[in-house]
Structures are given as C-alpha cells and as structure tokens.
CSV table of C-alpha atoms in Angstrom, one decimal:
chain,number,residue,atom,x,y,z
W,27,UNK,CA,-18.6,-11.6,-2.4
W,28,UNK,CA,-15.0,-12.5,-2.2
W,29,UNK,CA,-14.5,-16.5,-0.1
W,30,UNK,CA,-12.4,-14.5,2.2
W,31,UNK,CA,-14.7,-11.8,2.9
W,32,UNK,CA,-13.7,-8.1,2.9
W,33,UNK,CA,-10.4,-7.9,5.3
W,34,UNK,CA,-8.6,-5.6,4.8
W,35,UNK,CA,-10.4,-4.3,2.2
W,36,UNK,CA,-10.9,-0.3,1.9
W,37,UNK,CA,-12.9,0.7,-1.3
W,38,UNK,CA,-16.1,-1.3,-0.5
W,39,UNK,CA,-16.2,0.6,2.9
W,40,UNK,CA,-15.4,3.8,1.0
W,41,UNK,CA,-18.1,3.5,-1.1
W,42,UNK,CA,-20.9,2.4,1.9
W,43,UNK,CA,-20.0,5.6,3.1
W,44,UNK,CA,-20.2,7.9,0.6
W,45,UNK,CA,-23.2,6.5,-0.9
W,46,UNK,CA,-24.9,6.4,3.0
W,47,UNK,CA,-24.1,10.1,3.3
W,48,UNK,CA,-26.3,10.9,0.3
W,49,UNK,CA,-29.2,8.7,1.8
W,50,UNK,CA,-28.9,10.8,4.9
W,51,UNK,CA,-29.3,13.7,3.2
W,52,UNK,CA,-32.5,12.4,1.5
W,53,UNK,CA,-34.2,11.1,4.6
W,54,UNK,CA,-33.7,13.9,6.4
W,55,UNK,CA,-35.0,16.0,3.3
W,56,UNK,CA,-38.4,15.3,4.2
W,57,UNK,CA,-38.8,12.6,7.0
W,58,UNK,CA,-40.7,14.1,10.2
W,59,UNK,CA,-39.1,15.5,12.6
W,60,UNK,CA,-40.4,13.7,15.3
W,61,UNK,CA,-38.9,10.2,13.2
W,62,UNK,CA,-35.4,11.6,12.3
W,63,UNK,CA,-33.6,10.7,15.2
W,64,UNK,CA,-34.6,6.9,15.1
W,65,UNK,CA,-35.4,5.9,11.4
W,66,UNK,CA,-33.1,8.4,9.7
W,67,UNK,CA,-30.1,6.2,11.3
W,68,UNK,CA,-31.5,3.1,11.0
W,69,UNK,CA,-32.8,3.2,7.5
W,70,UNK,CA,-29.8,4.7,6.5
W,71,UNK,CA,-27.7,1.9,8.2
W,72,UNK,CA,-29.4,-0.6,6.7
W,73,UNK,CA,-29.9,-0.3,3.3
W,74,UNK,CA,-26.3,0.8,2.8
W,75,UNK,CA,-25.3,-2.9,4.5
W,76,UNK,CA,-27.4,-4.3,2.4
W,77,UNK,CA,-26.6,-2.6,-0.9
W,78,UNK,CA,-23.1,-3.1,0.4
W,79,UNK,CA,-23.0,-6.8,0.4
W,80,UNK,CA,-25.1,-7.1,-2.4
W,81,UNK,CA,-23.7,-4.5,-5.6
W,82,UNK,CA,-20.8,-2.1,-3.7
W,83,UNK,CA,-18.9,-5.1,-2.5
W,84,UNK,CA,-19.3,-7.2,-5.5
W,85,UNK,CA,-18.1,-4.1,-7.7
W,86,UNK,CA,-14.8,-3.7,-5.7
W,87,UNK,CA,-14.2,-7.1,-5.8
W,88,UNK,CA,-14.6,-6.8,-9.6
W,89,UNK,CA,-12.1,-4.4,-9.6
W,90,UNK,CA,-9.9,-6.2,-7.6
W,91,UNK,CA,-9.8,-9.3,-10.3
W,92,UNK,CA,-9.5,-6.8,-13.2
W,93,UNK,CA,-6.4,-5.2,-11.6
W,94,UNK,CA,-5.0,-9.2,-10.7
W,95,UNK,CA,-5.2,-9.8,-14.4
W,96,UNK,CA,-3.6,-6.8,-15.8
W,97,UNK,CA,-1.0,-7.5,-13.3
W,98,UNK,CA,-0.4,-11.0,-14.7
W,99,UNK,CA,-1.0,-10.0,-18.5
W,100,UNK,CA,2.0,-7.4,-18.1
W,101,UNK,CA,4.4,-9.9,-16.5
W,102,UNK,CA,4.2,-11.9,-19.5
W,103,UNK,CA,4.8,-10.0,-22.0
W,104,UNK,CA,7.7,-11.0,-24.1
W,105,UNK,CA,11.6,-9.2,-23.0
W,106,UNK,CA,10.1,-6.3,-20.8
W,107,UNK,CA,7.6,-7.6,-19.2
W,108,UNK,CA,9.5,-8.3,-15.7
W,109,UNK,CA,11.0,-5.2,-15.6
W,110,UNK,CA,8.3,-3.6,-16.8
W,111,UNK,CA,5.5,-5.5,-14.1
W,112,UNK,CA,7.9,-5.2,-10.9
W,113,UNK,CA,8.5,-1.4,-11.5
W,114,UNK,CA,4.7,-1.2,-11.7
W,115,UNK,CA,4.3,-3.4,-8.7
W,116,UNK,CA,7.1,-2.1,-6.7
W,117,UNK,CA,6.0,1.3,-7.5
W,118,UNK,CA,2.0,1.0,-6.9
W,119,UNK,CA,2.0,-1.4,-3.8
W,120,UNK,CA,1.3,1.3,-1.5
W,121,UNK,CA,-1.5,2.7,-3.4
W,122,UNK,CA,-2.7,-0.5,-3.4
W,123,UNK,CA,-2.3,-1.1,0.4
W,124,UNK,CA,-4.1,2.2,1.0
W,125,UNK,CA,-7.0,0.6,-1.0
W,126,UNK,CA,-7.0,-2.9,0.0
W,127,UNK,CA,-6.4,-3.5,-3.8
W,128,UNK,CA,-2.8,-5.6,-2.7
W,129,UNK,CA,-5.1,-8.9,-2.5
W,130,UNK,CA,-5.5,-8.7,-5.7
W,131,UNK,CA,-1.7,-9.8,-6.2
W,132,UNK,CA,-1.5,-12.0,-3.1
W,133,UNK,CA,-3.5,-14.8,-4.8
W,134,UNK,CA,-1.1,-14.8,-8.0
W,135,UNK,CA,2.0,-14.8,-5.9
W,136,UNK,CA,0.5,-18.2,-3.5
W,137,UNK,CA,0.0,-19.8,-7.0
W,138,UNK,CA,3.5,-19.5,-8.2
W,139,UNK,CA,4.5,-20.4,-4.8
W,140,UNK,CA,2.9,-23.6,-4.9
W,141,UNK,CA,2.6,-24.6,-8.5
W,142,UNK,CA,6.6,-22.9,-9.6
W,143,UNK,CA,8.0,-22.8,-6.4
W,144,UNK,CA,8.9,-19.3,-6.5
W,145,UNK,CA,7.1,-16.1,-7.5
W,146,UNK,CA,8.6,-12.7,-9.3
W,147,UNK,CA,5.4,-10.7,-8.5
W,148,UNK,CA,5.5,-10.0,-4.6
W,149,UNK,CA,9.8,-10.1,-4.8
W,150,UNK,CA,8.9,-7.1,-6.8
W,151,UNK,CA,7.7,-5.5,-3.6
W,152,UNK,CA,11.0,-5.7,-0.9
W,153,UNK,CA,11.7,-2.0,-1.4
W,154,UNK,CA,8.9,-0.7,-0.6
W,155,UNK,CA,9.6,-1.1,3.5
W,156,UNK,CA,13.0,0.3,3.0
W,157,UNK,CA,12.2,3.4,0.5
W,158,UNK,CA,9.2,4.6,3.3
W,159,UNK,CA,11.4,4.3,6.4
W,160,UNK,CA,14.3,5.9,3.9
W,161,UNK,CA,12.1,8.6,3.4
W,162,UNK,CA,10.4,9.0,6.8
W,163,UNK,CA,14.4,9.2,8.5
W,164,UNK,CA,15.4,11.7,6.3
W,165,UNK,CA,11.9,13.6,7.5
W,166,UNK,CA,12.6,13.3,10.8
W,167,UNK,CA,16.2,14.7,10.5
W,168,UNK,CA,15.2,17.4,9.1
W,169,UNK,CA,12.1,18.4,11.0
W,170,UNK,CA,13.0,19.6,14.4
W,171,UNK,CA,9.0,19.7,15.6
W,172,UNK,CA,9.7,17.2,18.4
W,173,UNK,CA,6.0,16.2,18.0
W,174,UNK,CA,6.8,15.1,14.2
W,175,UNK,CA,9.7,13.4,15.7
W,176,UNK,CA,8.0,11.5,18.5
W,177,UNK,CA,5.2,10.4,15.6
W,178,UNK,CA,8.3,9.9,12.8
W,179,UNK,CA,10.7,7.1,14.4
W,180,UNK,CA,8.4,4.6,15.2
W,181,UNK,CA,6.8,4.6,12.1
W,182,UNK,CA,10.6,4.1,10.3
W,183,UNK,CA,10.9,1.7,12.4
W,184,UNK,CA,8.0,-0.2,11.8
W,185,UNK,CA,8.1,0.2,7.8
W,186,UNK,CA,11.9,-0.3,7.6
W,187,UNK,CA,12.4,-3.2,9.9
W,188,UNK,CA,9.0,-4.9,10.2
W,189,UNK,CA,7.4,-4.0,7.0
W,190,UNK,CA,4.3,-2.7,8.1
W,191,UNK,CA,4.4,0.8,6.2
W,192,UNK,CA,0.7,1.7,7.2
W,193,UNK,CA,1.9,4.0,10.5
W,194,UNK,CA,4.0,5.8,8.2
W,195,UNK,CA,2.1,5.7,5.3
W,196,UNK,CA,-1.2,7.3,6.6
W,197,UNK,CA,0.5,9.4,9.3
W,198,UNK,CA,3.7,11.1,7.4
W,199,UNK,CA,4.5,10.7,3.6
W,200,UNK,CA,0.7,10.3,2.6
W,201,UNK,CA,-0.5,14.1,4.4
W,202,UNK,CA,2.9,15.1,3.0
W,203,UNK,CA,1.8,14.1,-1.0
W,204,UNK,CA,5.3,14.6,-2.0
W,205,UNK,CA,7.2,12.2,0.3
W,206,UNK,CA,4.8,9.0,-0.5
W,207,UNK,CA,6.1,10.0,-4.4
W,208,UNK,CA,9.0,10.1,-3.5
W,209,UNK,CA,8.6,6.3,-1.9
W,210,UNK,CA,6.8,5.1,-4.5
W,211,UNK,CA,9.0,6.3,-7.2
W,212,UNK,CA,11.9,5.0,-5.3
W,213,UNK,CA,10.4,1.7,-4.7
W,214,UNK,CA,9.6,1.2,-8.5
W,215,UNK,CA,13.8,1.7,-9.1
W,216,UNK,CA,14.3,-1.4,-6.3
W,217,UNK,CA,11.5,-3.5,-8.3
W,218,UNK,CA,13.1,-2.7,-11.7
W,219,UNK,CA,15.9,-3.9,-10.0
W,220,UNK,CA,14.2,-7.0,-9.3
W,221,UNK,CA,12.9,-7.8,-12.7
W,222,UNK,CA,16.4,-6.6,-14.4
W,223,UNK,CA,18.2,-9.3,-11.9
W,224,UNK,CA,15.5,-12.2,-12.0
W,225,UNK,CA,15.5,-12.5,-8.3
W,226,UNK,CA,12.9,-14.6,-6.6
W,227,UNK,CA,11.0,-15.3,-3.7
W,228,UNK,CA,10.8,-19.2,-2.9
W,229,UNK,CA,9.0,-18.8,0.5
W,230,UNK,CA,6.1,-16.2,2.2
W,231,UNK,CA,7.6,-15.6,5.2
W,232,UNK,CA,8.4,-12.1,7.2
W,233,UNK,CA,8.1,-8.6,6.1
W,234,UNK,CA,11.3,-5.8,6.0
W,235,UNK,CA,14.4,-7.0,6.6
W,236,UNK,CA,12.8,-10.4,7.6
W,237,UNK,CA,11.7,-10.6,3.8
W,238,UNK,CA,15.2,-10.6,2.7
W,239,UNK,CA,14.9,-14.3,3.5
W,240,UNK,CA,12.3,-15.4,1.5
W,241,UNK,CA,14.6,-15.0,-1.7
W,242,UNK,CA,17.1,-17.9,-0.2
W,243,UNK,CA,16.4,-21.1,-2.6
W,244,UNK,CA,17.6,-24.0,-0.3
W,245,UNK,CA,16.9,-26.9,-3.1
W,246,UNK,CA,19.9,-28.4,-3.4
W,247,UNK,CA,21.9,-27.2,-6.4
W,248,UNK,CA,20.0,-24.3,-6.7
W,249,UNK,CA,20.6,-20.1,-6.6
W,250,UNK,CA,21.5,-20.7,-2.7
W,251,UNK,CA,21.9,-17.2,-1.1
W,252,UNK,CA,22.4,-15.4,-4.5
W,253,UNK,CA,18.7,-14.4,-5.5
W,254,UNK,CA,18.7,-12.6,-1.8
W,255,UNK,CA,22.2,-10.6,-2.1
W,256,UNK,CA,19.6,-9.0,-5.4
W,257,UNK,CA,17.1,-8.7,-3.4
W,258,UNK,CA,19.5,-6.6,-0.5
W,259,UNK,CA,20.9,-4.3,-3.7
W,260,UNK,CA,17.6,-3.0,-4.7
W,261,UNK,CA,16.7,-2.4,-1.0
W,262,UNK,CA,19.7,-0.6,-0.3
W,263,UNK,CA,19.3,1.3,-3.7
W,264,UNK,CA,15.7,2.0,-3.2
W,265,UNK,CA,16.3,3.2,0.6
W,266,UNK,CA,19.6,5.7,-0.3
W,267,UNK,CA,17.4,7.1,-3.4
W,268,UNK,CA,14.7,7.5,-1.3
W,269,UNK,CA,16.7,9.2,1.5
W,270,UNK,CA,18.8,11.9,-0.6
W,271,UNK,CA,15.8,12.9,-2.5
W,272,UNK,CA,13.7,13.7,0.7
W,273,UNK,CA,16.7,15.2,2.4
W,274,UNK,CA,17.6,17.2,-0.3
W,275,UNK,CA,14.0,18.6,-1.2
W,276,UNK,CA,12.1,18.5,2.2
W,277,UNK,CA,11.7,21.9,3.8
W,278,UNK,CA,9.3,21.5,6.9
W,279,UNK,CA,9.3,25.0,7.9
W,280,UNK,CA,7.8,25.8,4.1
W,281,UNK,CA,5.4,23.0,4.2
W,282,UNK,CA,4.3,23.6,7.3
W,283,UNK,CA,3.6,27.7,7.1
W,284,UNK,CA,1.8,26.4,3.5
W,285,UNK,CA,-0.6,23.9,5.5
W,286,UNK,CA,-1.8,27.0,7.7
C-alpha cells in the first residue's frame, strides 16, 4: 500500500468492483434464500476490502511504479529522449488522470523540483488544459443542443482556465472517443514543443493559465520570463490544433443519430 494511500486513485477501485461482481454472482449461486439479502452483501463487501488492500491495491500500485520508471528511462535517453518523453507525457496525461496512473509522475517531477530545481516531466503537460477546452469550444459551437451547451462551457472553462479537465473529460470528449484523440494528440504536439524548446518548470504552483507561471526562473541571471513565453507557444499551438481539427471534423447531428 502506497504511504499516501489510494487518492485519487481509479484502477484499484476498478478492480474491487469487478472482481466483487463475480463473488456476487457466486454467493448468490447457491446461498439460501432466506441468507441472500444479509450475507450475500456482507460477505461480498468484505472480502473484496480485504483482498483490495491486501493483493488489488498492491498490484496497481505496482503498476503505478513500473509506468514511473518507464517514464524516467525514456527521458534519458540520449538526443530524443525529451522530445520523445514530453510527447508521450503531454499526450497520455489524460489517460492517466482517468486512471489515477498521473501519480506515478508527480513523485519524479517533486524530486527534480527539489534536488534540480526545475523539472521537464510535468512542463511536458501545460497543453493538455488548453487542447480540451480547445476542443470542447469548438464542440459547443457547433452543437446547437442547448443541453450540450449548458453542460459544454463550463467544462471549457474549467479545463482551459483552471486546469481541471475531469468535467470535460468524463462528460464530453471521453463519450465522444474521437474528440479526447483529438486532445490528446494535440496535447502531445504542445509537449513536443516543450522538449524541442527545453522549457522548464521551476515551481508547482497553479493549473491552466495559472501554470504558465511556474516556468518563470526568478534566480538571478537565469532564463527570467523566457522558458514561459515556450511554454505559452505550445499552449497556443496545442489549443488552435485542437480547435480546427474538432471544428472541422465534428458533426453532432451524425454522432448523435449514430448513438440512437
């Protein structure tokens, strides 16, 4: 078990479930009748908190630690490897939000924070925000459902301002597949970006825009302001990639008569 415990995490949950569900099914396979209603529930409850904490947990955790050092081995690699790791991490953050599997990269970016004093793993990340409420805007342009739209704008709000992509990310581009590729693909270009420039985040501070402000080195002498107009290209790049694409390919009415 993780020292922090399992916030935020998804997969160890996932996995309670699913493996509950096929307990219940068991029990109920040939417990009474008269005990289903009480020890069905319970028994299932129980040994899938307990199995949970003591194997499912510890397996997503292992996961977790696998994924941290693949990370870690890619950025070193000789020539590509920034490039290569950001467009990866820029790319895959939101599947790995969705997961819980971002921790796994939080722990390497704190360490470079406070033994480098900077850190070229999470800087990979500052498109992501921009790219979903890129996406999300063009969505709700085009969609005149005024339901979508009362659902839509918050959300880009939220992701492209604030950084917290999970209102748009579970209630518009993931049910819509094609728009959270389009994100992800877009936020891989701004994390490219990132690696190909060598900008880098010398404080954790605020998400979206806010973020923009991590990548200001105030030591004296040092890159000043100039690591953070980098970090604003590959926003604006990932965002206007991300917002043509949608605009151009999105047809609500077609998606919508497909869903039915």
């Amino acid at each position: 078990m993780p020292v922090s415990g399992y916030v935020s995490s998804v997969i160890p949950v996932l996995l309670m479930v699913w493996f509950g569900s096929i307990l219940e099914r068991w029990l109920k396979s040939w417990m009474p009748a008269a005990l289903k209603m009480f020890l069905v529930p319970l028994a299932t409850m129980t040994v899938s908190i307990v199995l949970g904490y003591l194997i499912i947990g510890p397996v997503a955790t292992l996961i977790t630690n696998l994924l941290s050092a693949a990370f870690s081995f890619i950025f070193q690699l000789p020539v590509v490897g920034s490039v290569l790791g950001s467009a990866l991490v820029g790319g895959l953050w939101m599947c790995l939000v969705i997961f819980g599997f971002h921790w796994s990269l939080i722990p390497i970016s704190i360490m470079n924070l406070n033994t480098l004093g900077h850190d070229s793993v999470l800087a990979a990340t500052i498109g992501h925000g921009f790219a979903l409420g890129a996406v999300i805007f063009a969505m709700y342009l085009r969609n005149k459902d005024e339901r979508f739209r009362g659902i839509a704008l918050p959300a880009m709000i939220s992701a492209f301002f604030f950084g917290v992509t999970e209102p748009g990310i579970y209630g518009i581009a993931l049910p819509n597949k094609r728009a959270f590729v389009v994100a992800c693909l877009s936020s891989a270009v701004g994390g490219a970006i990132v690696g190909m420039t060598g900008a880098l985040m010398y404080i954790s501070g605020g998400l979206g825009v806010f973020n923009l402000l991590n990548f200001i080195d105030g030591t004296p002498g040092g890159a000043g302001i100039s690591h953070m107009i980098f970090a604003i290209i590959a926003s604006l790049i990932s965002a206007v990639l991300a917002f043509v694409i949608e605009f151009i390919t999105y047809r609500p009415n077609d998606e919508e008569e497909g869903a039915h």
